[in-house]
XYZ file of C-alpha atoms in Angstrom:
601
model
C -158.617 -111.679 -71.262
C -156.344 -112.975 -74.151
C -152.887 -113.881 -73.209
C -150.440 -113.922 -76.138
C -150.331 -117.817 -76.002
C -153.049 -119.537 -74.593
C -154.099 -122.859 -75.273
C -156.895 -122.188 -77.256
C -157.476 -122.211 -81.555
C -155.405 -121.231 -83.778
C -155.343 -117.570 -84.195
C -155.025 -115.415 -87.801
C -151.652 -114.580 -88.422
C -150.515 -110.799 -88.701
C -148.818 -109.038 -91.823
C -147.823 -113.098 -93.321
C -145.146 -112.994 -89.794
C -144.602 -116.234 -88.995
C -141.369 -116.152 -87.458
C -140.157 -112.204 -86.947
C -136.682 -111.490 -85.987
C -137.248 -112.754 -82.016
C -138.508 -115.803 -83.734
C -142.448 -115.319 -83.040
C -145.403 -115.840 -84.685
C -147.775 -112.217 -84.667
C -151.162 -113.057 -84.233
C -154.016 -111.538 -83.608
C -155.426 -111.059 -80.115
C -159.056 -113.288 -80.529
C -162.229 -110.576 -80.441
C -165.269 -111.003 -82.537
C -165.137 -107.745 -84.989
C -168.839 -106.870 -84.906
C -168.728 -106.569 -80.979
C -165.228 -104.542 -81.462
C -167.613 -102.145 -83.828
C -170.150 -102.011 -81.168
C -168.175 -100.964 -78.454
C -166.483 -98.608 -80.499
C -170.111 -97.227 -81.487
C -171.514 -97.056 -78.245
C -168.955 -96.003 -76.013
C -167.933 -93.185 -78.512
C -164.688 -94.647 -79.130
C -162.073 -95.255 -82.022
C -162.599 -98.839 -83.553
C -158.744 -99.716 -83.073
C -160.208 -99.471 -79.316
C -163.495 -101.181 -79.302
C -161.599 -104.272 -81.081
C -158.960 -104.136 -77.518
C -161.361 -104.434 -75.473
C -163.961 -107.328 -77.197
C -160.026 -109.070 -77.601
C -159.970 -109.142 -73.663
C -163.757 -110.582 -73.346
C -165.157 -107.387 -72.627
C -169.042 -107.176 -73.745
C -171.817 -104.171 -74.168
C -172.904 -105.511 -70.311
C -169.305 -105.032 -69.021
C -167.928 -102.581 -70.204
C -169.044 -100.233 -68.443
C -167.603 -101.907 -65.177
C -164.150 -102.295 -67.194
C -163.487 -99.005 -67.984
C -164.934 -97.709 -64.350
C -163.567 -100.204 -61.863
C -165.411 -99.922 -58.513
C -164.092 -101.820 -55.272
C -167.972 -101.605 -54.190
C -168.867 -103.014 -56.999
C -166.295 -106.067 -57.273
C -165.697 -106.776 -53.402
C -166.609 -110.656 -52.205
C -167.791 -111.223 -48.993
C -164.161 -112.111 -46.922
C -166.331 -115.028 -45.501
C -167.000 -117.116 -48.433
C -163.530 -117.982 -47.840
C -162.802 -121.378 -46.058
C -161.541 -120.930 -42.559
C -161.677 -116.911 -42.902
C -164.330 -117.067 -39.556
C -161.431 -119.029 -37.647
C -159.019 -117.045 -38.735
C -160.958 -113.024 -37.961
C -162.525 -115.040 -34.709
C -158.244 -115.566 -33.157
C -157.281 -112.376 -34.358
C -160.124 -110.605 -33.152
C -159.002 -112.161 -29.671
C -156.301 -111.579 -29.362
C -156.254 -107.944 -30.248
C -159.163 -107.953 -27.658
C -157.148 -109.502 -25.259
C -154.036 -107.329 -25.558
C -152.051 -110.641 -26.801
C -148.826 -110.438 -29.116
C -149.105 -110.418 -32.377
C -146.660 -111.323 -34.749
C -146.717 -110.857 -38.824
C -144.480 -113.623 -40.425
C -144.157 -112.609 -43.754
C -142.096 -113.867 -47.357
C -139.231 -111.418 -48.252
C -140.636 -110.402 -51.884
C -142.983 -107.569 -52.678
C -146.005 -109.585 -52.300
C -144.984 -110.371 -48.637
C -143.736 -106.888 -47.728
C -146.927 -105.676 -48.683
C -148.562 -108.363 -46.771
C -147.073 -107.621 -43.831
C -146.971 -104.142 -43.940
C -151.002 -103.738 -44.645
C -151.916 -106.485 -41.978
C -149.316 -104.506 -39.390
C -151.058 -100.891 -40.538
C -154.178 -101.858 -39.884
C -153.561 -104.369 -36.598
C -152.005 -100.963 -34.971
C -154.534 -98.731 -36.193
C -157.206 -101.217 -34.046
C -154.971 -101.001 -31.307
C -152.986 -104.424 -31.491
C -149.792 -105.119 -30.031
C -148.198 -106.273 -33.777
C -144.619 -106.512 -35.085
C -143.435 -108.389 -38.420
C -140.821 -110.599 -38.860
C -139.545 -111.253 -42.143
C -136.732 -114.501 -42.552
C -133.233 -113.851 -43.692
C -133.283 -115.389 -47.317
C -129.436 -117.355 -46.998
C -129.767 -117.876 -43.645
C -133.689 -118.897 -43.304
C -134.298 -119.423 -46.721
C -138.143 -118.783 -47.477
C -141.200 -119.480 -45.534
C -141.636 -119.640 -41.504
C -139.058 -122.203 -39.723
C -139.016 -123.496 -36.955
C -136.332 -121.826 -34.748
C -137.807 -118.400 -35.899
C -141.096 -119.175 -34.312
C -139.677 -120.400 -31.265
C -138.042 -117.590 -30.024
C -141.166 -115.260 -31.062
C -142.778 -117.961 -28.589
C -139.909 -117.063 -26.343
C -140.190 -113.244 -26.939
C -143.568 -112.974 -25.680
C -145.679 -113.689 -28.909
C -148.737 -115.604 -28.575
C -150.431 -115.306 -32.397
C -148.327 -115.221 -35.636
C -149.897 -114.767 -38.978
C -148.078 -115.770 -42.206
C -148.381 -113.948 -44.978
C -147.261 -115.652 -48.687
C -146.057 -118.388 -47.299
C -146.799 -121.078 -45.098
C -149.208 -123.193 -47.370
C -146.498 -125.974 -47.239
C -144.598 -124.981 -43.905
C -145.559 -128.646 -42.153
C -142.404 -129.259 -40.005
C -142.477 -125.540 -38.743
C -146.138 -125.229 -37.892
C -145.534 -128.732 -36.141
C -142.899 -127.369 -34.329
C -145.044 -124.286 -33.468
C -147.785 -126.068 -32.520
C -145.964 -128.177 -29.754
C -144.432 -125.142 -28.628
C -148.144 -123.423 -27.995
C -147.896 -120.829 -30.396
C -151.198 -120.534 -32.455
C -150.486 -119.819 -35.924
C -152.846 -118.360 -38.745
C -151.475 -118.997 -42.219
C -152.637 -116.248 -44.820
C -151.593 -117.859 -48.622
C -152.283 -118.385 -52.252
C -149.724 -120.624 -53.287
C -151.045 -124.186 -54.580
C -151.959 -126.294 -51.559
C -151.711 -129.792 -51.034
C -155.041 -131.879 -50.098
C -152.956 -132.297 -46.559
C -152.987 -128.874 -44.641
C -150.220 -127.955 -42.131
C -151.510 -127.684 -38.466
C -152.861 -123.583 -37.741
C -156.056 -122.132 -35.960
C -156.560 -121.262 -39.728
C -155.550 -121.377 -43.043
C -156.839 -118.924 -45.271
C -155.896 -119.951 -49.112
C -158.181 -119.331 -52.489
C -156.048 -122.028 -53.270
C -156.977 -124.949 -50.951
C -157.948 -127.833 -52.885
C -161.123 -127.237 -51.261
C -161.904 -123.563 -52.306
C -164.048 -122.884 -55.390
C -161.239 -121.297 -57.024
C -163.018 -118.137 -57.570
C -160.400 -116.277 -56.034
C -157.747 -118.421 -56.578
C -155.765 -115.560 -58.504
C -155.422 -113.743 -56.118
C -151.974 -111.954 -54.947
C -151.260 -112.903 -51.135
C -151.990 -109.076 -50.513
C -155.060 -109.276 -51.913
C -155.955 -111.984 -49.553
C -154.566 -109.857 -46.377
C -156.748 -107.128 -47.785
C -159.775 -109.563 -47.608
C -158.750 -110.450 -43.737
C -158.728 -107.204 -43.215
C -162.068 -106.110 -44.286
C -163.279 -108.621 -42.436
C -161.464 -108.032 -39.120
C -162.544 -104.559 -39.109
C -166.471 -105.280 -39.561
C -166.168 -108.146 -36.764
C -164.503 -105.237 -34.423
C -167.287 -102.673 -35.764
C -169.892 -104.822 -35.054
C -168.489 -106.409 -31.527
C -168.442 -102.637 -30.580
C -164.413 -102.696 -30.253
C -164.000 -99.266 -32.051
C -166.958 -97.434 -29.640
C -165.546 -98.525 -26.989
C -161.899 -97.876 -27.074
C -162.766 -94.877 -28.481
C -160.299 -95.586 -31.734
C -161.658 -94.208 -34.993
C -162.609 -96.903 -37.430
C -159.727 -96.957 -40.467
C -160.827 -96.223 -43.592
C -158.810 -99.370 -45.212
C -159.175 -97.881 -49.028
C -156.394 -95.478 -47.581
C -153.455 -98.696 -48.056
C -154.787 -100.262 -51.296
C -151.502 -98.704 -52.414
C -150.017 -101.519 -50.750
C -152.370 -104.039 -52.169
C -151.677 -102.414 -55.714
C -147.608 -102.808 -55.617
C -148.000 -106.137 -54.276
C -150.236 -107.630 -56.661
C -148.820 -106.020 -59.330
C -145.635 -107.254 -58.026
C -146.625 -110.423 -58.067
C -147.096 -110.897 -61.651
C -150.971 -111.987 -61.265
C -153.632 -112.027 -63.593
C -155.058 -108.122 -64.071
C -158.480 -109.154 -64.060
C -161.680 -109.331 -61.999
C -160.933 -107.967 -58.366
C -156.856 -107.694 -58.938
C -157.545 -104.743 -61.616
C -159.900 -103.148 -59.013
C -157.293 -103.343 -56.617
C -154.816 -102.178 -58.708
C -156.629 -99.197 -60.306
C -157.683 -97.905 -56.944
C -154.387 -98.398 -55.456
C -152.479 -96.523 -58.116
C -154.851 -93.882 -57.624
C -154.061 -93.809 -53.648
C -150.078 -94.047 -54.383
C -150.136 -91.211 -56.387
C -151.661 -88.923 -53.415
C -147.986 -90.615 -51.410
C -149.476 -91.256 -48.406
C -147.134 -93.722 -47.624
C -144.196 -92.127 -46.312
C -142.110 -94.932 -47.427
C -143.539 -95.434 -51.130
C -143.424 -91.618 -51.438
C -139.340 -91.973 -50.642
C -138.703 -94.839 -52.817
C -140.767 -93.076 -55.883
C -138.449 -90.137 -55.436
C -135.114 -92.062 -55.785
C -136.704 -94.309 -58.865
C -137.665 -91.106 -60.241
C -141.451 -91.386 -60.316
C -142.053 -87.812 -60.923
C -146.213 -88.102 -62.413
C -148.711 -90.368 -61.292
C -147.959 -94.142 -61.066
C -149.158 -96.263 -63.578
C -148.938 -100.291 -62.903
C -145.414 -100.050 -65.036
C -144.071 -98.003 -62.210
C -144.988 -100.634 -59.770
C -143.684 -103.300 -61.461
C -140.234 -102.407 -62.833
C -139.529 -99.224 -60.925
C -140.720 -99.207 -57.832
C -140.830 -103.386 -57.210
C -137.429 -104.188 -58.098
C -135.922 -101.418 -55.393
C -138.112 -103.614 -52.427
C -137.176 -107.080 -54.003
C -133.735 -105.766 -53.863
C -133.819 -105.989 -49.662
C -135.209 -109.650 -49.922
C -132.585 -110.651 -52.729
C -129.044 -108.971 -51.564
C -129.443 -107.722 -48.815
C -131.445 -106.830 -45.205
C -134.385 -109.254 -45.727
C -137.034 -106.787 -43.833
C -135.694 -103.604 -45.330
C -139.175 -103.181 -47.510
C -141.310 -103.529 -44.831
C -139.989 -101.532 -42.580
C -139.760 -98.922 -45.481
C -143.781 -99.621 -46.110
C -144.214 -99.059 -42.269
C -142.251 -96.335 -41.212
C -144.003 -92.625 -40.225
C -140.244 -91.014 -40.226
C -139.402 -89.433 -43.394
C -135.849 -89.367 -42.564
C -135.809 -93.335 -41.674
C -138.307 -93.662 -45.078
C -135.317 -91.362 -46.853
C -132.913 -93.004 -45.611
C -134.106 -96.919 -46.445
C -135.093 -96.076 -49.712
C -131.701 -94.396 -50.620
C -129.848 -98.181 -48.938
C -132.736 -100.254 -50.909
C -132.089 -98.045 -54.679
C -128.293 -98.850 -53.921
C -129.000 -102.865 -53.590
C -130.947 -102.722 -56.400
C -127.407 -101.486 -58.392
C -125.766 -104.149 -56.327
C -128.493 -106.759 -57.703
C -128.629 -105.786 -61.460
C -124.727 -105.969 -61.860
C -124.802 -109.676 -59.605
C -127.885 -110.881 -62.034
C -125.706 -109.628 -65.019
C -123.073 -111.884 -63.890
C -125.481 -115.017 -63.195
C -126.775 -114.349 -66.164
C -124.125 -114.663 -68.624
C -123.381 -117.664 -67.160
C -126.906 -119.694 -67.530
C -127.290 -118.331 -70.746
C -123.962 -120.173 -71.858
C -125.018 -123.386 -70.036
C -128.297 -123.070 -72.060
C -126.813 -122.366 -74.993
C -128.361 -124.528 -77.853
C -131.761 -124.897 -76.052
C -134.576 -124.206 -78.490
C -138.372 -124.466 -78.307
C -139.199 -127.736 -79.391
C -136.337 -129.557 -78.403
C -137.605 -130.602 -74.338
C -139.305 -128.999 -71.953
C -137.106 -127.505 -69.665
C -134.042 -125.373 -69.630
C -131.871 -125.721 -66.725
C -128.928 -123.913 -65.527
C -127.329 -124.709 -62.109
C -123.730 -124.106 -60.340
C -122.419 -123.079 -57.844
C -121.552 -119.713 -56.078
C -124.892 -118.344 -57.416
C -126.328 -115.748 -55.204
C -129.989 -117.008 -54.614
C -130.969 -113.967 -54.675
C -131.141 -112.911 -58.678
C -131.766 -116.680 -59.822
C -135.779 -115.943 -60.320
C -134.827 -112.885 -62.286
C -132.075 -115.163 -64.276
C -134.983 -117.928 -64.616
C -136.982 -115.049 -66.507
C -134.833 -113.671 -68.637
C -133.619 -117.468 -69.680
C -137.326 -118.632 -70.595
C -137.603 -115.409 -72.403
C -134.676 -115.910 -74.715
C -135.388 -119.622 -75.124
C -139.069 -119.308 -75.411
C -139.090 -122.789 -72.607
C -139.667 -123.113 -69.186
C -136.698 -122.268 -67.092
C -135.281 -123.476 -63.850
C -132.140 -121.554 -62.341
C -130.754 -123.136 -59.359
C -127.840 -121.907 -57.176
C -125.898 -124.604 -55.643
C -124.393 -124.294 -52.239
C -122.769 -127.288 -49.934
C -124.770 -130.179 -51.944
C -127.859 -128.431 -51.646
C -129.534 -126.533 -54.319
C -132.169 -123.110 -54.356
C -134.000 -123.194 -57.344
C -136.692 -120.257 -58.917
C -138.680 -121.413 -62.373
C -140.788 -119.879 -65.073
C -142.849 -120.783 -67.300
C -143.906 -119.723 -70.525
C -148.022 -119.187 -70.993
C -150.745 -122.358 -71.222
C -147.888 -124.389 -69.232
C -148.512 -124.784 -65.290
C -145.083 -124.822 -63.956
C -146.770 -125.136 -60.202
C -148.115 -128.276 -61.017
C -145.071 -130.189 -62.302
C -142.994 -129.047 -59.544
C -145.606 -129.943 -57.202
C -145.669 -133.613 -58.865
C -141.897 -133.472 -58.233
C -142.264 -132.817 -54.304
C -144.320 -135.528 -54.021
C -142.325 -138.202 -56.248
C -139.467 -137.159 -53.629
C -137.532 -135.422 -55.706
C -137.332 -132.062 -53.858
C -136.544 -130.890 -50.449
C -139.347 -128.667 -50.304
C -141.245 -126.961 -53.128
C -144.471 -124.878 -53.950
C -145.594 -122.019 -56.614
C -148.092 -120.709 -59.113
C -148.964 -121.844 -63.034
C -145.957 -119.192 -64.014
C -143.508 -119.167 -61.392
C -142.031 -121.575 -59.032
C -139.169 -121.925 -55.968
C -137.509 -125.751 -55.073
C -135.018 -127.210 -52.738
C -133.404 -129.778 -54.041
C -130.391 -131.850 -52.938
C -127.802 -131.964 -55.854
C -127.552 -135.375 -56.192
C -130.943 -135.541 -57.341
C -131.328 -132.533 -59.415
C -130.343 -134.941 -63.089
C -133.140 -136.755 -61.805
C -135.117 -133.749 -61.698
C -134.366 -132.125 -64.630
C -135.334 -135.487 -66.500
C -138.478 -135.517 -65.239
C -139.890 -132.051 -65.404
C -138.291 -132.009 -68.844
C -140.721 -135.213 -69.550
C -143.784 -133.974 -67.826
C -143.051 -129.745 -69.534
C -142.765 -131.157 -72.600
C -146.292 -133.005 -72.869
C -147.865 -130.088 -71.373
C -146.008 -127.908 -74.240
C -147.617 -130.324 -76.871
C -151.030 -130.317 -75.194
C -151.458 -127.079 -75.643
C -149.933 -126.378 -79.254
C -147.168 -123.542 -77.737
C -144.967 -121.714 -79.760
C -143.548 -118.363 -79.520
C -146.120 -115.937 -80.042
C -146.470 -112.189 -80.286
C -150.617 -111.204 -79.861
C -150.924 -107.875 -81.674
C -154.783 -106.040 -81.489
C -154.520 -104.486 -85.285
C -152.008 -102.944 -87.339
C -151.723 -98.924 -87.783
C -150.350 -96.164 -89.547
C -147.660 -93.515 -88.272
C -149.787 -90.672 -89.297
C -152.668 -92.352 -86.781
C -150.520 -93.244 -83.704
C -151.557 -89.389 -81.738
C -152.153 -88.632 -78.204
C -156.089 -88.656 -78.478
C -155.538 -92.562 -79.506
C -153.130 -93.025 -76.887
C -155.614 -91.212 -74.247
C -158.546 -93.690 -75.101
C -155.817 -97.237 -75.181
C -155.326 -95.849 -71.718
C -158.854 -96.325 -70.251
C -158.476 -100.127 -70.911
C -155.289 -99.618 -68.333
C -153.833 -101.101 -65.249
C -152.413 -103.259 -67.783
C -150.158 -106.554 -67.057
C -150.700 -110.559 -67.068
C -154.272 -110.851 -68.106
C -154.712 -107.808 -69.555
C -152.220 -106.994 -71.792
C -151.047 -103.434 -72.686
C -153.106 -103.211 -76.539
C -149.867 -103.609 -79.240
C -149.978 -102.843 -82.658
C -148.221 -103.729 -85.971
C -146.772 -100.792 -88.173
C -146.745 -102.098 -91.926
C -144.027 -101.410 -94.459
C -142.381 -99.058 -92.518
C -138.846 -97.903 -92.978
C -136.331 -97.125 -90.477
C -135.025 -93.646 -90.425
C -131.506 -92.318 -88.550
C -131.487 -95.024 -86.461
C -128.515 -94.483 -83.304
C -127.783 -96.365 -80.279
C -128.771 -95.090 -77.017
C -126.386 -96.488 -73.720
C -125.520 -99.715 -74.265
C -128.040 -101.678 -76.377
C -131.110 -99.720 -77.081
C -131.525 -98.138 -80.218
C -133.671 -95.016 -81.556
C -134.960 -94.142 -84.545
C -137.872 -92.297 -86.880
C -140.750 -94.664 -88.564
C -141.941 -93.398 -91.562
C -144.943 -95.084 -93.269
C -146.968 -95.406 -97.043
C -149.466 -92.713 -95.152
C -146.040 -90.446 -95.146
C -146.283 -89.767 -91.302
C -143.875 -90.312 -88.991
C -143.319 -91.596 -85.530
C -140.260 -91.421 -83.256
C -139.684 -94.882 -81.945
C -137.024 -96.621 -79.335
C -136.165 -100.643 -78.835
C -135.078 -101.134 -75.681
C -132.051 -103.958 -75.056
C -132.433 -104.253 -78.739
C -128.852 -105.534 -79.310
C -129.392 -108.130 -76.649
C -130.747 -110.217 -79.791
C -131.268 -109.695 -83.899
C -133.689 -106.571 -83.160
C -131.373 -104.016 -83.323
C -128.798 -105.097 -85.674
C -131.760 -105.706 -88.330
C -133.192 -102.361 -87.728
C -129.875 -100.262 -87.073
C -128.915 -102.160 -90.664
C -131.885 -101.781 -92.329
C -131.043 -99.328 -95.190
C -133.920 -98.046 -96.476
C -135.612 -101.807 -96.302
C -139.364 -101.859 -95.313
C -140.153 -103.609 -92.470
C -143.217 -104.914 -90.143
C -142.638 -103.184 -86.575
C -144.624 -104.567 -84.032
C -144.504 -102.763 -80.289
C -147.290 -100.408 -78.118
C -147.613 -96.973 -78.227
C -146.739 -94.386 -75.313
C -146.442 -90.711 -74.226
C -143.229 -89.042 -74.964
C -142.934 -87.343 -71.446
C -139.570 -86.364 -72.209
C -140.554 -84.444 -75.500
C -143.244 -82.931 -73.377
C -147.321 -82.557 -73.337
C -149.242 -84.452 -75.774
C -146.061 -86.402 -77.391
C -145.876 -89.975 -78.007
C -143.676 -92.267 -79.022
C -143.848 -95.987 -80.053
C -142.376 -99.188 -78.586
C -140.245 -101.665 -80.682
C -140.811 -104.855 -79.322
C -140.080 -106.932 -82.360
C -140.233 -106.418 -85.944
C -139.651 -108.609 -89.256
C -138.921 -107.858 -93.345
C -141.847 -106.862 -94.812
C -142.170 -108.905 -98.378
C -140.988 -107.246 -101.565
């Protein structure tokens, strides 16, 4: 699937834009035109279509499986896993033996959903199973050592960690002198050292294949799962106890939010799990998903957008300002009124976070004011007072205004948090890696994309010098700059529902497989008015003479909507993706302004 930057050739430019107003170059997604004409012929389907999908390496043998995903069909066997035996042969025990369980699980989306699936299905086999999720200021992230003490103390004889624990070595030290066994369930980067456990269950062990190494840590737990409940099938646990055996399709919900949550790739076995899970959230099941859709205002089936920005943000919320186990306990609960209730607190942190982020915000953004791609690798922004909470969110929205990698660290006592992204073809999880072992971090782990550090602050110039270094050869490797990927260029009169309805079969869309965007040429901007604070609406009108009601959203948060509110009857290239209009009712759509630049002449 073609990411808008990847390290790869040079890429046709779109329309002549070399640098459009957000200071990208369009190009065009890679796809070899005569397969794009073959899908189009033999599914049945509008060229503009068959050219998506060849762009995201789908073939006449696959595309079949694409545009049907199938769990049956895409499912590994749990096993080929290293250490997934040891881990299904303790838990199996000690839900035979009546032993207490405990869930230990990260306080994002990925690890709510973690916990919550592992804890569903432990107490649907009949397993005496809580989850304990750490207090982010207090416990900062990952198991520690005091916590699993006094689970020893309360009676707990197995914990499982779920999206974290890959680089926990003092704390499964300290649990394994205590006599607590531990099972760590992960897929952040691993070190070639492992931390002590009964088991460690990571696609990415330095010793895995890497087959499944992009795997959310959801979609690992779903993995455990499956293979939990065939060792209890076939050791005769559900005939005798007389328990029914789950169907576990009935929480890929969970396993959707979470990997969608997690921001990896939508390919392979994640888009399985994702377009299956949307399909089981939308029957709301879940009491607690069902309660938080209602206050975000999910009122039609969830796509993975819904997930991601509406639905995410509200359980990230718990983990960021305030009760650290507020999502899982919302994924958990059988109480409407309690699943009510914690969704209403959760939707009112998420206000609380947005206006703290704001604040954060503004302030990195002047600290990194001046950074431009191409002058270092690495934006940073530290001080302190910075609630640890937002910085990942801050880290984000400062690598996507500089176009660099981005660190964001809040600073508290001489220590610092850190969160860091990265922008495509760059592995951020590498570098900071490197950094942990050159001792310059406290502690510190992540993925190609996104990243968490401790660091002490006396050390973080020292940092910052030499991720900057190490960003900025990776940057030149692979030939980054800003880049928009567009899949072909239409007219107004062209963008209708039926073409909407078929760019939709190529969906869940996100990292990996990108939502199909288009280029409008030589359009001109029509009424254009601002809507709240900084989006802006408007009518395209092309040479075709159609027209097509359009929005920017935050489009005064850079040159976007100044150009476009100023245009006066100038043509310009608009680049964005095309959506239904649910507002304006049945078959309406309306298109996306992502970016746009003056068309020549």
């Amino acid at each position: 699937m073609a990411p808008d930057n990847p390290a790869a050739a040079p890429r046709d430019c779109v329309l002549g834009v070399e640098r459009s107003l957000a200071g990208r170059r369009w190009e065009a997604r890679l796809g070899d035109p005569r397969l794009g004409l073959a899908l189009a012929q033999d599914l049945e389907l509008p060229e503009v279509v068959g050219r998506a999908l060849a762009a995201r390496g789908v073939g006449l043998e696959t595309a079949e499986a694409f545009l049907t995903p199938r769990l049956r069909d895409s499912l590994p066997d749990p096993l080929d896993l290293k250490d997934m035996d040891r881990a299904v042969e303790r838990i199996v025990r000690a839900v035979r033996d009546g032993e207490q369980i405990a869930v230990f699980g990260d306080y994002d989306v990925d690890g709510a959903t973690s916990a919550a699936l592992l804890k569903r299905f432990l107490a649907a086999a009949g397993a005496d199973i809580r989850i304990y999720i750490p207090d982010r200021l207090a416990e900062g992230y990952g198991p520690n050592a005091p916590a699993l003490r006094r689970l020893k103390a309360e009676g707990v004889a197995l914990a499982i960690t779920v999206d974290c624990g890959i680089s926990a070595f003092a704390a499964l030290e300290a649990a394994a002198a205590d006599g607590l066994d531990m099972v760590v369930v992960d897929h952040h980067a691993a070190q070639a050292e492992l931390p002590p456990a009964a088991a460690i269950v990571n696609p990415n062990r330095l010793d895995e294949s890497g087959e499944h190494g992009q795997l959310a840590a959801v979609g690992v737990a779903f993995l455990l799962t499956v293979a939990l409940n065939r060792a209890l099938r076939e050791g005769g646990w559900y005939r005798r106890t007389g328990r029914g055996e789950p169907d576990l399709r009935q929480w890929l919900d969970l396993v959707a939010l979470g990997t969608v949550c997690d921001v990896v790739p939508l390919t392979g076995l994640n888009r399985v799990f994702v377009a299956q899970g949307l399909k089981v959230m939308a029957r709301r099941g879940n009491r607690g998903l069902a309660a938080l859709a209602d206050v975000a205002g999910v009122d039609r089936p969830p796509e993975a957008y819904h997930a991601g920005f509406l639905l995410g943000p509200r359980i990230n919320a718990g983990g960021r300002v305030g009760v650290a186990d507020l999502g899982a306990r919302l994924l958990t609960t059988e109480d409407p009124a309690e699943a009510a209730e914690i969704a209403g607190r959760l939707d009112a942190l998420n206000r609380e976070r947005r206006a703290i982020e704001q604040a954060v915000l503004d302030q990195a953004l002047t600290q990194a004011e001046g950074a431009q791609a191409g002058e270092g690798g690495l934006v940073l922004a530290a001080a302190e007072g910075w609630h640890p909470g937002v910085i990942g969110i801050v880290a984000s929205r400062l690598k996507d205004r500089t176009n660099l990698p981005a660190l964001v660290v809040a600073l508290d006592k001489g220590v610092g948090k850190g969160s860091a992204r990265s922008v495509p073809g760059v592995d951020l999880g590498r570098e900071i890696l490197a950094a942990r072992q050159a001792g310059l971090l406290v502690d510190g782990g992540g993925h190609p994309m996104a990243a968490g550090l401790t660091v002490s602050e006396d050390r973080l110039v020292e940092l910052q010098e030499f991720l900057d270094r190490r960003l900025a050869v990776q940057i030149a490797a692979v030939g980054y700059r800003p880049a928009l990927g567009l899949d072909g260029a239409l007219q107004p009169r062209a963008a209708t529902a039926e073409l909407l309805g078929q760019l939709e079969r190529l969906a869940p869309f996100g990292v990996g497989n990108a939502e199909p965007r288009f280029a409008l040429p030589s359009i001109r901007i029509v009424r254009p008015r601002t809507v709240g604070e900084d989006h802006l609406r408007c009518i395209l009108t092309g040479p075709d003479g159609g027209s097509l009601k359009a929005i920017a959203f935050r489009a005064f948060d850079g040159a976007l909507g100044a150009a476009l509110a100023g245009a006066g009857g100038l043509p310009f290239h608009v680049a964005g993706k095309l959506r239904a209009d649910h507002w304006a009712g049945p078959g309406q759509v309306q298109f996306i302004i992502e970016d746009a630049a003056p068309a020549a002449g």
